[in-house]
Short mmCIF file of C-alpha atoms in Angstrom, two decimals:
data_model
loop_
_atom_site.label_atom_id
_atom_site.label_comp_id
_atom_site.label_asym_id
_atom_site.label_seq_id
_atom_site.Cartn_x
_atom_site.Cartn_y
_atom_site.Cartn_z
CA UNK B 1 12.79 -5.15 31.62
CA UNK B 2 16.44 -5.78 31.18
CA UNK B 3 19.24 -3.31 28.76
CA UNK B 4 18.89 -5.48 25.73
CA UNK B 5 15.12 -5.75 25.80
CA UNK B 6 14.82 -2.25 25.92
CA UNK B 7 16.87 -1.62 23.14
CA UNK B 8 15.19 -4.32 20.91
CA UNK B 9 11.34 -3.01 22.12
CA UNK B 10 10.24 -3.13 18.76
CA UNK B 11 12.39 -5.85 16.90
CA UNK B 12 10.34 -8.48 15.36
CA UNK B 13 12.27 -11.04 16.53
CA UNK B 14 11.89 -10.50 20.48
CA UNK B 15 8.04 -10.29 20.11
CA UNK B 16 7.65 -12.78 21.96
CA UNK B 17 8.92 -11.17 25.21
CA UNK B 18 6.53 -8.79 27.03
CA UNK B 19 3.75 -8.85 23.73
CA UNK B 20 1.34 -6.96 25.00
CA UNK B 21 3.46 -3.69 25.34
CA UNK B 22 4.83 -4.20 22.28
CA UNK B 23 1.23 -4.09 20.59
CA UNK B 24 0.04 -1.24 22.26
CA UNK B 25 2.90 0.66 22.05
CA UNK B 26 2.64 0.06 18.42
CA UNK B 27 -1.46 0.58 18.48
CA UNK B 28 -0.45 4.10 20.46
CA UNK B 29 1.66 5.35 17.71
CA UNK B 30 -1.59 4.79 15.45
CA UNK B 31 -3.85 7.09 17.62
CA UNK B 32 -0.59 9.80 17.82
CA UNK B 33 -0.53 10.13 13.77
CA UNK B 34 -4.08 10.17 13.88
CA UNK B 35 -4.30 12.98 16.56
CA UNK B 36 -1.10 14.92 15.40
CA UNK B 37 0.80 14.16 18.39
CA UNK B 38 4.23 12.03 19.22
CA UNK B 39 4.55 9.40 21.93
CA UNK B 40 6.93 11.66 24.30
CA UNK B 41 8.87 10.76 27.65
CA UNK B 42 8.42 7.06 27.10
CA UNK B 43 9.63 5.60 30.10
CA UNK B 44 9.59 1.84 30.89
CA UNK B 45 8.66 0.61 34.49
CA UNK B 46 8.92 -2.48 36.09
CA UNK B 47 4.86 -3.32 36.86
CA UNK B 48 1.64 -1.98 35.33
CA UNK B 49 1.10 -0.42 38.82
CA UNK B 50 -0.29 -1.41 42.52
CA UNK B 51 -0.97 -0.07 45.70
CA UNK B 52 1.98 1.01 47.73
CA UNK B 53 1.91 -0.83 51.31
CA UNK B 54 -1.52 -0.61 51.21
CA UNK B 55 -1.82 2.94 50.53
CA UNK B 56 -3.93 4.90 47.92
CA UNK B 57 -0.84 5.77 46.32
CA UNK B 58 0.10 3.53 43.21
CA UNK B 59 3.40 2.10 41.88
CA UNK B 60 4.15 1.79 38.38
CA UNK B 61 2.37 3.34 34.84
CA UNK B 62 -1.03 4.31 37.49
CA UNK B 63 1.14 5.97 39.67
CA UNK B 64 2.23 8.03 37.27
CA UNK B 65 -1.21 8.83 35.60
CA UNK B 66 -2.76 9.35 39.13
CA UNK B 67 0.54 12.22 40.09
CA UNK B 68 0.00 13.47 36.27
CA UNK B 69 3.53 12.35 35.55
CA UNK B 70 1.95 11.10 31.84
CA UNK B 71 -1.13 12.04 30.03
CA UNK B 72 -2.05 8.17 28.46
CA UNK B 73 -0.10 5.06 28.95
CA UNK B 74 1.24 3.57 25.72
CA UNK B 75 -0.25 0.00 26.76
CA UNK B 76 -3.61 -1.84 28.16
CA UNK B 77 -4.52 -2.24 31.38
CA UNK B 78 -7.48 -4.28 32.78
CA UNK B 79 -10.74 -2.52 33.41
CA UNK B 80 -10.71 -2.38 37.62
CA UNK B 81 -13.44 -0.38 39.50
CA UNK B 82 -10.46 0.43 42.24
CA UNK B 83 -8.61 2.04 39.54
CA UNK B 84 -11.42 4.59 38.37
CA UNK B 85 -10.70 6.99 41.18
CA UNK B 86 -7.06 7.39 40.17
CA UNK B 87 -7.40 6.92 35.96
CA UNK B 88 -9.94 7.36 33.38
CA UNK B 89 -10.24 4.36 30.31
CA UNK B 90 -9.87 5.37 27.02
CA UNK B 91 -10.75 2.52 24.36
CA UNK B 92 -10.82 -1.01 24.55
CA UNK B 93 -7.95 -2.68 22.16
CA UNK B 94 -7.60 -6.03 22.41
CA UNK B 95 -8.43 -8.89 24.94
CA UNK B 96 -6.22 -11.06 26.81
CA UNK B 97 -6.02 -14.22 25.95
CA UNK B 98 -3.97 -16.33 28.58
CA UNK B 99 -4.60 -19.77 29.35
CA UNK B 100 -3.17 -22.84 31.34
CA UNK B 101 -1.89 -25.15 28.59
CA UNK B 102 -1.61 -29.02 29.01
CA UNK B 103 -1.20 -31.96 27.21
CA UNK B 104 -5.08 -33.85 26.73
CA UNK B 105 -3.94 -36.92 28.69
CA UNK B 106 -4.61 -40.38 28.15
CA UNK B 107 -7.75 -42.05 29.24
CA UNK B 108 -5.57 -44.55 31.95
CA UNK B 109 -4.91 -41.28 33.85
CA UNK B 110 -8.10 -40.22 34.55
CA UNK B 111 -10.17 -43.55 34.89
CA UNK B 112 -9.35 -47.44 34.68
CA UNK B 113 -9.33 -48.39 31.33
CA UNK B 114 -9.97 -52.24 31.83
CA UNK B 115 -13.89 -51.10 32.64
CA UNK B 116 -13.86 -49.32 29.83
CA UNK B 117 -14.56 -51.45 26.73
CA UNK B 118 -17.95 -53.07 27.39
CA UNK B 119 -20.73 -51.08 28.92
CA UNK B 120 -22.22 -52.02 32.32
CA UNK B 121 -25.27 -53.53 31.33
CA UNK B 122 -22.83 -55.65 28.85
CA UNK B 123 -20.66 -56.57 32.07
CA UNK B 124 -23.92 -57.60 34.40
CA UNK B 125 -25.46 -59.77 31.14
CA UNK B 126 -21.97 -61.14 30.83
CA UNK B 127 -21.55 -61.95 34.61
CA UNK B 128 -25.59 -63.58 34.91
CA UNK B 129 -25.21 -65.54 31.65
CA UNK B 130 -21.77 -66.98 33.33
CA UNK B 131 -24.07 -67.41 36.89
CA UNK B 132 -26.41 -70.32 34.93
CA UNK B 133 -23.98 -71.47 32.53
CA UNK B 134 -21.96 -72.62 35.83
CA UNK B 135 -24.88 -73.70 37.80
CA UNK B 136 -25.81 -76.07 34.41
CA UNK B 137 -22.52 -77.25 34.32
CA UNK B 138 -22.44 -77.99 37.28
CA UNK B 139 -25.80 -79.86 36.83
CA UNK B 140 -24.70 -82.04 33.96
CA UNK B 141 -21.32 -82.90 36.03
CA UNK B 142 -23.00 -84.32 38.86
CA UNK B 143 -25.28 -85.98 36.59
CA UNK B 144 -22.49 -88.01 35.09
CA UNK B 145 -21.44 -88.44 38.06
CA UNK B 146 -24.81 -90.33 39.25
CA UNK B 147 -24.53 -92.37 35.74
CA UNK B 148 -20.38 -93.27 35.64
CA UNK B 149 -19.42 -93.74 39.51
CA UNK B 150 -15.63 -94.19 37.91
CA UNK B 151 -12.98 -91.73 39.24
CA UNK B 152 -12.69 -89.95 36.13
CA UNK B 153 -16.22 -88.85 36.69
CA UNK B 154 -16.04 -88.11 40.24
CA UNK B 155 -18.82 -85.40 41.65
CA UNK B 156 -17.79 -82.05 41.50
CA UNK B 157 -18.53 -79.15 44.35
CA UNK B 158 -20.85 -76.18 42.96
CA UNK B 159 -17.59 -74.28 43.62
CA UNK B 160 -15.42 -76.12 41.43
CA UNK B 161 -18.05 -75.88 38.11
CA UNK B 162 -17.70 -71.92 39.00
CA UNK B 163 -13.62 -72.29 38.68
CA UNK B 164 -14.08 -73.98 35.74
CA UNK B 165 -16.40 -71.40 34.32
CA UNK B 166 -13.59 -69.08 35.22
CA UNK B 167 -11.23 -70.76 33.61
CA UNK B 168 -12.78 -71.23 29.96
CA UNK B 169 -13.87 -67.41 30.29
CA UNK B 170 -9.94 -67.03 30.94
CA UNK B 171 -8.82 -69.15 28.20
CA UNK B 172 -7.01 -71.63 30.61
CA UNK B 173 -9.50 -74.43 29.62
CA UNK B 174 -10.82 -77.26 31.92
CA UNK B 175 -8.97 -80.26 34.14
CA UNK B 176 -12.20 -82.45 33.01
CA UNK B 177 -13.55 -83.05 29.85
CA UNK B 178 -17.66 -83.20 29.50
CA UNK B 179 -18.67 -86.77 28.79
CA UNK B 180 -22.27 -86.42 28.68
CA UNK B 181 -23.80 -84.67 25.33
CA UNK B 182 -25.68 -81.97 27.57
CA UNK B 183 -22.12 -81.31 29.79
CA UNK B 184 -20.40 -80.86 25.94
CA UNK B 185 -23.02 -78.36 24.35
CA UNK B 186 -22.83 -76.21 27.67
CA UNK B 187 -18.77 -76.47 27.49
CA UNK B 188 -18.90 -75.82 23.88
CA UNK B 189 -21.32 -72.31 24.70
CA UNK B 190 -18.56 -71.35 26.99
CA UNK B 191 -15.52 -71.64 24.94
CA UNK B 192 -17.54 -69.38 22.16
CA UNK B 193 -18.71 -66.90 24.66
CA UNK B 194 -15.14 -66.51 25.94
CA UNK B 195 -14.20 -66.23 22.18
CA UNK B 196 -15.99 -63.25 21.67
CA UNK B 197 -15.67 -61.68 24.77
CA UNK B 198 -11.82 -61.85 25.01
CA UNK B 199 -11.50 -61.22 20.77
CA UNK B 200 -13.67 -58.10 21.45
CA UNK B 201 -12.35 -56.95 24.65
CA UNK B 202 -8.40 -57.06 23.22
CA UNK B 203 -9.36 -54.88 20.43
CA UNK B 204 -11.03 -52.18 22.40
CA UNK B 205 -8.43 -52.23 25.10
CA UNK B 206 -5.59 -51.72 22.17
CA UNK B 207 -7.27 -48.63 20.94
CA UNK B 208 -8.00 -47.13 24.54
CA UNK B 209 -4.41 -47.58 25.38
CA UNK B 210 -3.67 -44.76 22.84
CA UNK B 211 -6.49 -42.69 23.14
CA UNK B 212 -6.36 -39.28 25.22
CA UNK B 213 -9.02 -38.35 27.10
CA UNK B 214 -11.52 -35.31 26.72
CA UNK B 215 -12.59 -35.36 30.33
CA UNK B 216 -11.20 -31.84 31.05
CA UNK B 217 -13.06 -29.06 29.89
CA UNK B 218 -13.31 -26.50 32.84
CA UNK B 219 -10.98 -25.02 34.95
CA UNK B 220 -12.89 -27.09 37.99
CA UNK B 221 -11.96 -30.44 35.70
CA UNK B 222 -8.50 -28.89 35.47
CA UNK B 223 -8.46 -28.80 39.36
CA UNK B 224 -10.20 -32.24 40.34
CA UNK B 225 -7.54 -34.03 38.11
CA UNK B 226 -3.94 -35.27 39.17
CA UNK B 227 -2.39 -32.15 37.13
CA UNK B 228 0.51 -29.92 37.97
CA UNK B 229 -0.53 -26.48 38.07
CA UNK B 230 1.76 -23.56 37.62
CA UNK B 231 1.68 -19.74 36.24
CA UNK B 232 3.92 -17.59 34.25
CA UNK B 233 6.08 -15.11 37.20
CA UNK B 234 4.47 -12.20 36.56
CA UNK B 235 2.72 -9.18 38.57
CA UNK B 236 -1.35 -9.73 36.95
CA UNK B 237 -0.66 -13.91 37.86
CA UNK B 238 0.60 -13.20 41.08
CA UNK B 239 -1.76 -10.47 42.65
CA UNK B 240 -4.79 -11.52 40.63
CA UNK B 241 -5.90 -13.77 43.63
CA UNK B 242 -6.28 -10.33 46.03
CA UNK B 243 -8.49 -8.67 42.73
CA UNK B 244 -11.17 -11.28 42.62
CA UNK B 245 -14.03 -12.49 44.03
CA UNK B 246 -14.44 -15.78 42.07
CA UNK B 247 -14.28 -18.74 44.92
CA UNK B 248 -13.18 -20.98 42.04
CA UNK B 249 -10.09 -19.05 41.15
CA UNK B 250 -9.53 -18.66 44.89
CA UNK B 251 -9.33 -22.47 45.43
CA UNK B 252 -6.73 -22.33 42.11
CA UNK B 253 -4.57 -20.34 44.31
CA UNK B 254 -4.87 -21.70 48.04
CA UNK B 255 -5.23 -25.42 46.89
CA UNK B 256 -3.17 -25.49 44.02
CA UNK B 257 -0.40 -22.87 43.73
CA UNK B 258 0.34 -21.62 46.94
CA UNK B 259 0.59 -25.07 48.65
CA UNK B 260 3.96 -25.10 46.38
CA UNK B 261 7.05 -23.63 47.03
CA UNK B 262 6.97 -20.19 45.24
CA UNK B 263 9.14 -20.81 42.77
CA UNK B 264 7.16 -24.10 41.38
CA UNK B 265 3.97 -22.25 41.53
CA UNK B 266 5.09 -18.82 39.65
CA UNK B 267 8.00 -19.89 36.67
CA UNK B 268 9.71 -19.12 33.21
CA UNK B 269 7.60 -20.31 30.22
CA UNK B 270 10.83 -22.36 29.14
CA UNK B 271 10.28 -24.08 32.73
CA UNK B 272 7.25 -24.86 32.84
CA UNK B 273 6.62 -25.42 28.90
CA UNK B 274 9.38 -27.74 29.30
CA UNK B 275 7.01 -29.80 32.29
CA UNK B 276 3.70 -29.98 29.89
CA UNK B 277 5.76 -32.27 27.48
CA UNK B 278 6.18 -34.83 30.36
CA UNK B 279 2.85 -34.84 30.62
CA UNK B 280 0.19 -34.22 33.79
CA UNK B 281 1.62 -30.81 34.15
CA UNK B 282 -0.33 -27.57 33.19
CA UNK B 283 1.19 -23.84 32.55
CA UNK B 284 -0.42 -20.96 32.59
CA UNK B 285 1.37 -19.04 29.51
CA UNK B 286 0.81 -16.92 26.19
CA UNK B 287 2.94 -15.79 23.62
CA UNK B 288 5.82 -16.83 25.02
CA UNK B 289 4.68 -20.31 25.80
CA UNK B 290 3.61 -20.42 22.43
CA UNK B 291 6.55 -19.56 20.90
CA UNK B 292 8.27 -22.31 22.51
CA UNK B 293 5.93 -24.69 21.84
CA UNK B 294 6.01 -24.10 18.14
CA UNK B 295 9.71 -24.44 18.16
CA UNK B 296 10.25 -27.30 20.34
CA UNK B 297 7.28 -29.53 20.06
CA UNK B 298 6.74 -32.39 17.55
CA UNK B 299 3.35 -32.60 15.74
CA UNK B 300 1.90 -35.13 17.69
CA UNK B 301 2.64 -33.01 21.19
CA UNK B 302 0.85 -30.09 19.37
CA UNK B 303 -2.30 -31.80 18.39
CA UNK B 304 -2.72 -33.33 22.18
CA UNK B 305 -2.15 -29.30 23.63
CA UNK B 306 -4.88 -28.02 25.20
CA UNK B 307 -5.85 -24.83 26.54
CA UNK B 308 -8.76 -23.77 29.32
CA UNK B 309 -9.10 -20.33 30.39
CA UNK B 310 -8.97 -18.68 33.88
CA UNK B 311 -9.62 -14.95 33.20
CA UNK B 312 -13.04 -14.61 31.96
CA UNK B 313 -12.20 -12.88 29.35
CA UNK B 314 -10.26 -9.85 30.39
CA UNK B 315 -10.69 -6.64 28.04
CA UNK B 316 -7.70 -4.79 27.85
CA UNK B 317 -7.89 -0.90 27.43
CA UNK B 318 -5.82 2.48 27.27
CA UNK B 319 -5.62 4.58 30.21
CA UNK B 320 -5.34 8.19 30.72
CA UNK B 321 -4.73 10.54 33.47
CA UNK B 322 -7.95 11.25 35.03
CA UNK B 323 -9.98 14.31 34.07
CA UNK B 324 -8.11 14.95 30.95
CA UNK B 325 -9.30 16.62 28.03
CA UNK B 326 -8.21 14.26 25.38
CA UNK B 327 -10.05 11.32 26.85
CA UNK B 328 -13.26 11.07 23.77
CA UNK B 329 -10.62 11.95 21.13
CA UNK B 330 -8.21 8.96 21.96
CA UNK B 331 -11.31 6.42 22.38
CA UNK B 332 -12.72 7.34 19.28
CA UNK B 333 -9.26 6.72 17.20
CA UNK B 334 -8.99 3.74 19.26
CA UNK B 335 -12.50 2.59 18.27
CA UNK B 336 -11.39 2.77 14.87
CA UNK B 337 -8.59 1.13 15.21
CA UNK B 338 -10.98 -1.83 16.48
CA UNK B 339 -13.30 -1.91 13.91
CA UNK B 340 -11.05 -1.27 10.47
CA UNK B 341 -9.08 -4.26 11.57
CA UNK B 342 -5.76 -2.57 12.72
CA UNK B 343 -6.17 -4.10 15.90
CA UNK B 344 -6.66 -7.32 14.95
CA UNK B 345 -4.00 -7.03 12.25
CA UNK B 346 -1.22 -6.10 14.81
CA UNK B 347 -2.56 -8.47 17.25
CA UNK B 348 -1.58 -11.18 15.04
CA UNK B 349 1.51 -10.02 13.99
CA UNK B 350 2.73 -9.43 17.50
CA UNK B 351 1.37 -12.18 19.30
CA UNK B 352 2.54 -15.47 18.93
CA UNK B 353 -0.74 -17.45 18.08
CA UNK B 354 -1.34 -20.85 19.70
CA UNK B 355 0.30 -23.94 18.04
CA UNK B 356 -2.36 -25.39 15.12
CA UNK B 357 -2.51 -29.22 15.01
CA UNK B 358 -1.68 -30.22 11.15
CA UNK B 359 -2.16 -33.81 10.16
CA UNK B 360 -4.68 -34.50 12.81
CA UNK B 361 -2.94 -37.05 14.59
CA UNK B 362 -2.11 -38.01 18.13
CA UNK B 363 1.15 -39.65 17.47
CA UNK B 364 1.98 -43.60 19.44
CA UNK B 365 2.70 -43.69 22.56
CA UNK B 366 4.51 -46.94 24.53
CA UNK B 367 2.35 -48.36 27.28
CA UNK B 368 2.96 -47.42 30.80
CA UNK B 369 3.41 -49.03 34.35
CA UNK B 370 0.64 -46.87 34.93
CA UNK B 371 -1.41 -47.90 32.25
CA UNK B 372 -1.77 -51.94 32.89
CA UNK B 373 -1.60 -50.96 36.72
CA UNK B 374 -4.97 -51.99 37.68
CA UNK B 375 -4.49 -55.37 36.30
CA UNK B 376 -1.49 -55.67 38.22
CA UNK B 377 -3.52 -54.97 41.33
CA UNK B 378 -6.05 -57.59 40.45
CA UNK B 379 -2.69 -59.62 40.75
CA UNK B 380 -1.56 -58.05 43.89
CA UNK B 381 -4.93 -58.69 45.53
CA UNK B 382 -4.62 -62.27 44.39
CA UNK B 383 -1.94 -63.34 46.27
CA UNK B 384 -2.95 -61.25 48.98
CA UNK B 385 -6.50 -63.27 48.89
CA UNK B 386 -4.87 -66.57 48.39
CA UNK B 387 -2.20 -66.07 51.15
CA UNK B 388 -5.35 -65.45 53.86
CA UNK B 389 -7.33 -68.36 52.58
CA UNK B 390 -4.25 -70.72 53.13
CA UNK B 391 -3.43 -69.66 56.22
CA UNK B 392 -7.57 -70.40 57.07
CA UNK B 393 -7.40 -73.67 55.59
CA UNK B 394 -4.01 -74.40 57.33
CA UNK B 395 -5.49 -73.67 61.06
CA UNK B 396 -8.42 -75.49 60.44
CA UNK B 397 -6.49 -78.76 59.38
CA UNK B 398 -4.83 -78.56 62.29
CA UNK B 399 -7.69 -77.90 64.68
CA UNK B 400 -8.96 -80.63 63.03
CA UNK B 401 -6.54 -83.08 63.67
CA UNK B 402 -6.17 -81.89 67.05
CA UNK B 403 -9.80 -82.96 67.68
CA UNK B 404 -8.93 -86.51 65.48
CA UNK B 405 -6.36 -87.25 68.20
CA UNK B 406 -8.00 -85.93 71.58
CA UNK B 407 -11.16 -88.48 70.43
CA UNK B 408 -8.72 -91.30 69.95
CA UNK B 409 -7.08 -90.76 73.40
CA UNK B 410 -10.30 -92.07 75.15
CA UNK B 411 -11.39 -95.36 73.80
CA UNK B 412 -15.17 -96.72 74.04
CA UNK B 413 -16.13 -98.68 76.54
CA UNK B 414 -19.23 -100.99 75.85
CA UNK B 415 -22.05 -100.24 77.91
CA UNK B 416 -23.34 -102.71 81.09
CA UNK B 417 -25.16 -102.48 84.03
#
């Protein structure tokens, strides 16, 4: 805690920086005037207290409770079955509420739109229904063929009917017009079913390219996707991975956070609030995340925020030395505190409260490389496809004229005796 933050502890302007001391100092000075006592040597330390290299001996506000420096520490700590042996807990206050905060991103992050807009038994009904209308086509082609031997109405491959089938679905037409009435009712089905395929599938595809997605509701979702992940820099972030046994939170760390360099991994809110607006980046922040976020977000960036826990809800509670007499009287003032509403009360006042969406809108956002990317893979793969085939086609033209000219080399002898 730097000179100026000490001196402003209780200004209502910096309550935003370290919160949580500031409400429980302030939740403290209820339960002194309650039990006739003032808050005395208050003396600010640098962590809420850890082992020291690995010792029993603790750093911090527990080091001072376990050497009986202090008889109750004027903020909350987190109920810890290695602490009991050094501290006793004296009332729960409030819970802690930290989260890892993200913009809901859109749906062409986290899948391929283009499959999207029609369901898959729509797609395979789509895809059989083009299967026979080419095969009929094709039909009807060669029948005209049979009837009009002229070169206008030359016989068509099965392959070529399925290009043109393509093509009308498309909307890049045919290079031969049906003659026959049967060969103009099946053209005629094709141009309406590509009508209301394409008119359908351009209106769904405009809306998807400005929805967000709601794909991410766990902390595992929050892992599996191509997000960011960071944490505010201090002490409870950085040593919580030691405390618990939860494999999930584990892989958070290992995985996620300390396969970064340290400095990426554990940052300022203003950092790291800063990355969430640029979107697949998640912080894990409170109050002073939020404060920044109020301040520096437009609407539209607060109604896409999104928050998903890590701490399973973590109670936060005083502590007092251990053994000490005034244990039951401070948790029963602090029990009070709970249930009139003080807590709460103070809790709001002192903790910045996340961002509220008003207006209820997602704002417009300009489409992205990323966005129309698969289509420009279909592309890709095109030419790729096309390339191969023509280099195919190429060596077997030649091999075939290599075998035209090796027969013509020896000419035919008519046979005798």
């Amino acid at each position: 805690m730097s000179q100026a933050e000490r001196e402003n502890f209780l200004d209502w302007r910096y309550k935003h920086i370290n919160s949580q001391p500031k409400l429980h100092y302030v939740l403290a000075e209820h339960v002194s005037r309650m039990l006739n006592f003032r808050l005395l040597n208050v003396t600010p330390v640098e962590t809420w207290g850890y082992p020291v290299d690995n010792t029993s001996s603790y750093g911090g506000v527990i080091g001072m409770l376990q050497r009986g420096e202090i008889e109750m520490a004027s903020f909350g700590l987190f109920f810890k079955a290695a602490r009991m042996n050094f501290l006793d807990y004296a009332g729960e206050t409030v819970r802690y509420d930290a989260a890892f905060l993200f913009l809901k991103p859109s749906l062409s992050d986290v899948s391929n739109i283009y499959t999207l807009p029609f369901s898959r038994a729509v797609w395979v009904t789509y895809l059989v229904t083009m299967v026979v209308f080419s095969y009929a086509l094709h039909i009807t082609q060669r029948t005209e063929s049979g009837i009009d031997d002229s070169k206008g109405t030359r016989s068509l491959s099965l392959s070529d009917s399925l290009l043109t089938a393509i093509g009308i679905a498309c909307q890049e037409g045919s290079s031969r017009d049906p003659r026959s009435l049967s060969s103009r009712i099946i053209f005629l089905s094709l141009l309406m079913l590509s009508l209301f395929l394409t008119t359908s599938y351009s209106a769904i595809i405009v809306s998807l390219l400005q929805t967000t997605s709601t794909a991410i509701n766990s902390l595992k979702d929050l892992m599996n996707s191509p997000y960011t992940l960071s944490m505010n820099e201090f002490a409870t972030n950085m040593n919580y991975v030691n405390e618990t046994t939860d494999t999930e939170i584990k892989d958070l760390y290992f995985k996620h956070l300390f396969t970064q360099p340290y400095h990426e991994a554990f940052t300022k809110p203003a950092v790291g609030v800063a990355k969430i607006s640029k979107g697949l980046y998640a912080y894990h922040g409170d109050a002073d995340a939020f404060k920044i976020i109020s301040e520096t977000y437009d609407e539209y960036e607060k109604c896409r925020l999104k928050s998903i826990k890590m701490f399973s809800s973590l109670q936060l509670a005083f502590a007092v030395k251990k053994g000490t007499p005034y244990k039951e009287h401070i948790r029963q003032r602090a029990r009070w505190l709970k249930e009139s509403g003080i807590s709460d009360r103070e809790y709001k006042y002192w903790i910045v409260q996340k961002p509220k969406c008003h207006g209820n809108t997602e704002g417009f956002t300009s489409v992205r490389l990323q966005d129309v990317f698969p289509a420009l893979l279909v592309f890709i793969y095109g030419l790729v496809l096309a390339g191969f085939v023509l280099i195919l086609e190429i060596l077997f033209h030649n091999f075939h004229c290599f075998k035209c000219r090796h027969y013509r080399a020896f000419p035919s002898f008519p046979y005798s005796n």
